[in-house]
Protein backbone atom coordinates (compact mmCIF):
# COMPACT_ATOMS: atom_id res chain seq x y z
CA UNK A 1 12.86 16.93 -5.01
CA UNK A 2 11.47 13.35 -4.29
CA UNK A 3 8.43 12.15 -5.64
CA UNK A 4 6.55 9.12 -5.34
CA UNK A 5 7.94 7.98 -8.51
CA UNK A 6 11.12 8.03 -7.44
CA UNK A 7 11.13 6.15 -4.33
CA UNK A 8 12.95 2.94 -4.25
CA UNK A 9 10.40 0.33 -2.45
CA UNK A 10 13.03 -2.35 -1.90
CA UNK A 11 15.30 -0.14 0.37
CA UNK A 12 14.81 -0.13 3.89
CA UNK A 13 13.50 -2.89 5.61
CA UNK A 14 9.60 -3.15 4.46
CA UNK A 15 9.39 -6.50 5.54
CA UNK A 16 9.43 -4.97 8.85
CA UNK A 17 6.45 -3.36 8.38
CA UNK A 18 4.33 -5.75 6.06
CA UNK A 19 3.52 -8.17 8.74
CA UNK A 20 1.67 -5.16 10.31
CA UNK A 21 -0.85 -4.65 7.51
CA UNK A 22 -1.74 -8.33 6.85
CA UNK A 23 -5.04 -7.69 8.57
CA UNK A 24 -6.01 -5.57 5.26
CA UNK A 25 -5.05 -8.22 3.32
CA UNK A 26 -7.47 -10.30 5.03
CA UNK A 27 -9.89 -7.61 4.48
CA UNK A 28 -9.08 -7.35 0.65
CA UNK A 29 -9.50 -11.21 -0.08
CA UNK A 30 -12.81 -11.53 2.02
CA UNK A 31 -14.38 -8.67 -0.26
CA UNK A 32 -12.58 -9.96 -3.79
CA UNK A 33 -13.81 -13.81 -2.55
CA UNK A 34 -11.72 -15.63 -5.57
CA UNK A 35 -13.51 -18.68 -6.58
CA UNK A 36 -11.75 -22.10 -8.10
CA UNK A 37 -10.15 -21.41 -11.32
CA UNK A 38 -10.14 -17.34 -11.13
CA UNK A 39 -6.91 -15.63 -12.05
CA UNK A 40 -5.55 -13.08 -9.17
CA UNK A 41 -2.91 -10.26 -9.95
CA UNK A 42 -1.92 -8.48 -6.71
CA UNK A 43 -0.86 -5.21 -7.74
CA UNK A 44 2.15 -3.88 -5.90
CA UNK A 45 2.46 -6.89 -3.94
CA UNK A 46 5.43 -6.44 -2.02
CA UNK A 47 6.37 -9.41 0.51
CA UNK A 48 3.46 -11.00 -0.92
CA UNK A 49 0.69 -10.46 2.05
CA UNK A 50 -1.94 -10.58 -0.35
CA UNK A 51 -0.87 -12.65 -2.89
CA UNK A 52 0.11 -15.58 -1.00
CA UNK A 53 -3.45 -15.51 0.76
CA UNK A 54 -5.20 -15.93 -2.53
CA UNK A 55 -2.84 -18.64 -3.47
CA UNK A 56 -4.61 -20.37 0.13
CA UNK A 57 -7.94 -20.71 -1.95
CA UNK A 58 -8.19 -23.51 -4.06
CA UNK A 59 -7.80 -23.78 -7.35
CA UNK A 60 -6.63 -20.09 -7.53
CA UNK A 61 -3.96 -19.10 -10.13
CA UNK A 62 -1.94 -15.79 -8.49
CA UNK A 63 0.16 -13.53 -10.08
CA UNK A 64 2.11 -10.64 -8.03
CA UNK A 65 3.52 -7.32 -9.59
CA UNK A 66 5.89 -5.33 -7.83
CA UNK A 67 8.63 -2.51 -9.06
CA UNK A 68 10.97 -3.66 -6.21
CA UNK A 69 13.10 -6.69 -7.02
CA UNK A 70 14.31 -7.40 -3.77
CA UNK A 71 10.66 -7.66 -2.18
CA UNK A 72 10.12 -9.99 -5.07
CA UNK A 73 12.71 -12.32 -4.03
CA UNK A 74 11.49 -12.23 -0.56
CA UNK A 75 7.77 -13.08 -1.47
CA UNK A 76 9.01 -16.09 -4.06
CA UNK A 77 10.87 -16.92 -0.77
CA UNK A 78 7.94 -17.12 1.19
CA UNK A 79 5.67 -18.76 -1.37
CA UNK A 80 8.22 -21.60 -1.83
CA UNK A 81 8.31 -21.77 1.96
CA UNK A 82 4.75 -22.18 2.07
CA UNK A 83 4.36 -24.47 -0.51
CA UNK A 84 2.42 -21.70 -2.88
CA UNK A 85 2.54 -21.54 -6.91
CA UNK A 86 2.90 -17.89 -7.15
CA UNK A 87 3.94 -16.18 -10.33
CA UNK A 88 5.48 -13.06 -9.50
CA UNK A 89 6.75 -10.30 -12.15
CA UNK A 90 8.52 -6.60 -12.04
CA UNK A 91 6.23 -4.03 -13.32
CA UNK A 92 4.17 -0.82 -11.66
CA UNK A 93 0.64 0.03 -11.22
CA UNK A 94 0.72 2.24 -14.87
CA UNK A 95 2.81 -0.42 -16.60
CA UNK A 96 2.65 -4.19 -16.12
CA UNK A 97 4.00 -7.15 -18.22
CA UNK A 98 0.32 -8.37 -18.50
CA UNK A 99 -2.11 -9.18 -21.12
CA UNK A 100 -5.38 -7.64 -21.55
CA UNK A 101 -8.36 -9.08 -19.64
CA UNK A 102 -5.76 -11.60 -17.77
CA UNK A 103 -7.28 -11.19 -14.28
CA UNK A 104 -10.83 -12.21 -12.59
CA UNK A 105 -9.75 -10.45 -9.54
CA UNK A 106 -7.03 -7.54 -9.26
CA UNK A 107 -5.77 -6.90 -5.87
CA UNK A 108 -3.89 -3.92 -4.47
CA UNK A 109 -3.45 -3.21 -0.57
CA UNK A 110 -1.94 0.01 0.29
CA UNK A 111 -0.20 -0.03 -3.05
CA UNK A 112 -1.67 1.82 -5.97
CA UNK A 113 -2.45 4.68 -3.85
CA UNK A 114 1.23 5.61 -3.86
CA UNK A 115 1.20 5.86 -7.79
CA UNK A 116 2.04 9.43 -8.96
CA UNK A 117 -1.00 9.00 -11.81
CA UNK A 118 -3.90 7.56 -10.64
CA UNK A 119 -5.73 7.98 -14.04
CA UNK A 120 -3.11 6.03 -15.67
CA UNK A 121 -3.05 3.20 -13.03
CA UNK A 122 -6.75 2.77 -13.05
CA UNK A 123 -6.21 2.55 -16.85
CA UNK A 124 -3.66 -0.17 -16.40
CA UNK A 125 -5.63 -2.05 -13.69
CA UNK A 126 -8.98 -1.98 -15.86
CA UNK A 127 -7.22 -3.19 -18.76
CA UNK A 128 -5.72 -6.19 -17.07
CA UNK A 129 -9.18 -7.05 -15.68
CA UNK A 130 -11.34 -9.55 -17.16
CA UNK A 131 -15.14 -8.45 -18.50
CA UNK A 132 -16.57 -9.84 -15.23
CA UNK A 133 -13.82 -9.34 -13.25
CA UNK A 134 -13.51 -7.06 -9.89
CA UNK A 135 -10.71 -4.74 -8.43
CA UNK A 136 -10.41 -4.48 -4.98
CA UNK A 137 -8.03 -1.98 -3.24
CA UNK A 138 -7.32 -0.62 0.10
CA UNK A 139 -6.83 3.17 0.90
CA UNK A 140 -6.08 4.82 4.29
CA UNK A 141 -8.57 7.70 5.19
CA UNK A 142 -7.00 11.25 5.67
CA UNK A 143 -6.84 11.38 9.26
CA UNK A 144 -5.60 10.24 12.49
CA UNK A 145 -1.57 10.49 13.62
CA UNK A 146 -0.70 7.96 11.19
CA UNK A 147 -1.63 10.49 8.52
CA UNK A 148 -0.27 13.45 10.79
CA UNK A 149 3.09 11.97 10.98
CA UNK A 150 3.37 11.41 7.31
CA UNK A 151 2.55 15.49 6.84
CA UNK A 152 5.12 16.25 9.32
CA UNK A 153 7.73 14.66 7.17
CA UNK A 154 6.49 15.49 3.61
CA UNK A 155 5.24 19.04 4.67
CA UNK A 156 9.33 19.76 6.12
CA UNK A 157 10.21 18.36 2.71
CA UNK A 158 8.20 20.96 0.99
CA UNK A 159 9.26 23.57 3.21
CA UNK A 160 13.01 23.04 2.42
CA UNK A 161 12.09 22.64 -1.67
CA UNK A 162 9.46 24.90 -1.81
CA UNK A 163 7.48 22.15 -3.38
CA UNK A 164 3.79 20.90 -2.08
CA UNK A 165 4.02 17.29 -2.24
CA UNK A 166 1.46 14.69 -0.72
CA UNK A 167 2.33 11.07 0.01
CA UNK A 168 -1.13 9.70 -1.68
CA UNK A 169 -1.96 12.64 -4.39
CA UNK A 170 -5.13 11.11 -5.26
CA UNK A 171 -8.42 10.84 -3.00
CA UNK A 172 -8.50 7.04 -3.04
CA UNK A 173 -10.79 7.13 0.01
CA UNK A 174 -13.49 9.04 -1.92
CA UNK A 175 -16.28 6.95 -2.97
CA UNK A 176 -17.19 9.25 -5.97
CA UNK A 177 -13.90 9.96 -6.69
CA UNK A 178 -12.83 6.83 -7.25
CA UNK A 179 -16.37 5.74 -9.15
CA UNK A 180 -15.34 8.62 -11.49
CA UNK A 181 -11.96 6.79 -11.94
CA UNK A 182 -13.00 3.50 -12.78
CA UNK A 183 -16.63 4.56 -14.41
CA UNK A 184 -15.06 4.74 -17.41
CA UNK A 185 -14.32 1.31 -17.62
CA UNK A 186 -17.34 -0.17 -16.72
CA UNK A 187 -16.92 -0.82 -12.90
CA UNK A 188 -19.49 0.13 -9.87
CA UNK A 189 -17.91 0.84 -7.29
CA UNK A 190 -18.37 -0.03 -3.57
CA UNK A 191 -16.46 1.44 -0.38
CA UNK A 192 -15.99 -0.08 2.85
CA UNK A 193 -14.71 1.33 5.97
CA UNK A 194 -12.45 -0.92 8.32
CA UNK A 195 -9.58 -0.65 11.24
CA UNK A 196 -6.33 -1.30 11.64
CA UNK A 197 -4.34 -1.22 15.03
CA UNK A 198 -0.55 -0.95 15.23
CA UNK A 199 1.21 -1.92 18.42
CA UNK A 200 4.85 -1.59 19.72
CA UNK A 201 6.60 -1.11 23.10
CA UNK A 202 6.48 2.22 22.87
CA UNK A 203 5.79 5.19 20.41
CA UNK A 204 9.82 5.29 20.02
CA UNK A 205 10.01 2.22 19.39
CA UNK A 206 7.03 2.51 16.85
CA UNK A 207 9.03 4.81 14.98
CA UNK A 208 11.80 2.64 14.99
CA UNK A 209 10.15 -0.48 14.02
CA UNK A 210 7.54 1.38 11.02
CA UNK A 211 9.26 4.64 10.04
CA UNK A 212 13.12 4.75 10.76
CA UNK A 213 13.46 2.25 7.64
CA UNK A 214 10.74 2.77 5.78
CA UNK A 215 11.42 3.65 1.79
CA UNK A 216 9.54 6.64 1.84
CA UNK A 217 11.21 8.16 5.11
CA UNK A 218 14.66 6.87 3.64
CA UNK A 219 13.69 8.67 0.33
CA UNK A 220 13.67 12.08 1.71
CA UNK A 221 16.00 11.74 4.94
CA UNK A 222 19.11 12.89 2.86
CA UNK A 223 17.51 15.99 2.61
CA UNK A 224 16.53 16.32 5.81
CA UNK A 225 19.78 15.49 7.18
CA UNK A 226 21.50 17.81 4.75
CA UNK A 227 19.16 20.67 5.94
CA UNK A 228 20.03 19.21 9.71
CA UNK A 229 16.39 18.61 10.44
CA UNK A 230 16.24 14.73 10.75
CA UNK A 231 16.02 14.55 14.33
CA UNK A 232 13.72 17.36 14.86
CA UNK A 233 11.55 15.66 12.25
CA UNK A 234 11.81 12.47 14.19
CA UNK A 235 10.78 13.95 17.47
CA UNK A 236 7.84 15.85 15.96
CA UNK A 237 6.44 12.51 14.66
CA UNK A 238 6.85 10.39 18.01
CA UNK A 239 5.55 13.43 19.79
CA UNK A 240 2.30 12.97 17.28
CA UNK A 241 2.69 9.17 18.16
CA UNK A 242 2.55 9.80 21.92
CA UNK A 243 -0.22 12.24 21.91
CA UNK A 244 -2.43 9.73 19.80
CA UNK A 245 -1.27 6.56 22.14
CA UNK A 246 -4.12 4.42 22.97
CA UNK A 247 -2.18 2.23 25.52
CA UNK A 248 -0.30 3.89 28.42
CA UNK A 249 1.47 0.91 29.30
CA UNK A 250 2.82 0.61 25.83
CA UNK A 251 1.43 1.74 22.59
CA UNK A 252 -1.48 1.23 20.20
CA UNK A 253 -2.59 3.45 17.10
CA UNK A 254 -5.75 2.76 15.59
CA UNK A 255 -5.67 3.92 11.36
CA UNK A 256 -8.81 3.88 9.39
CA UNK A 257 -9.07 2.32 5.76
CA UNK A 258 -11.78 1.70 3.34
CA UNK A 259 -11.57 -1.52 1.05
CA UNK A 260 -12.57 -0.67 -2.48
CA UNK A 261 -14.71 -2.87 -4.28
CA UNK A 262 -15.08 -2.15 -8.18
CA UNK A 263 -17.33 -4.72 -10.25
CA UNK A 264 -17.53 -4.57 -13.91
């Protein structure tokens, strides 16, 4: 069975989705507020949304970490194009090739929330954070059409395999749970709610843009195709989008998420 740990985030065209998440990266940077001379590590940096925003801050040194080498190559190209000196290295949230206490600010925008082992990832984030450092994460609230769409997909996989699964195995949106996770390492956690709107020409277009070529969907697509339910799943997801559409003339869907700040 496919799990979050077996997903290759470099497959498909995640770079088509990443620009839609840029407002959340701005929110994370605003919460982190990196200052001149500080060191920032963006965990699960993908194509570089948050890392490149941090690099715009004067005197800030930035490192991006991601397991997907193809996305790292895209991030490097964007950094070069924008004239930013950012270091990008391969690694995942539970195993980063970085020294202890190397970051004054650790960021993770909709990345560590997909880690299969939340405790191991929290320990690793804490390890690289300086004694007076800060960790800033973003996490989706488990509600709304976007999450329901993922439940349709993951639920069908569970029905086929007979094994329950979850795209986000830890409740990162819950302040008390995150406090318990990071409190062991001397962090105090605050959570603030935000909204992010996704737009497209139609519900079908939104599927094509954000889901059809998404690494998570591609990871389970062979199984769904093998069992003859891929088209049915697509239709069910599009119907979820259609029922929740906020713009009758096109398509708009608002997702709610939280910015989690953990300060030592």
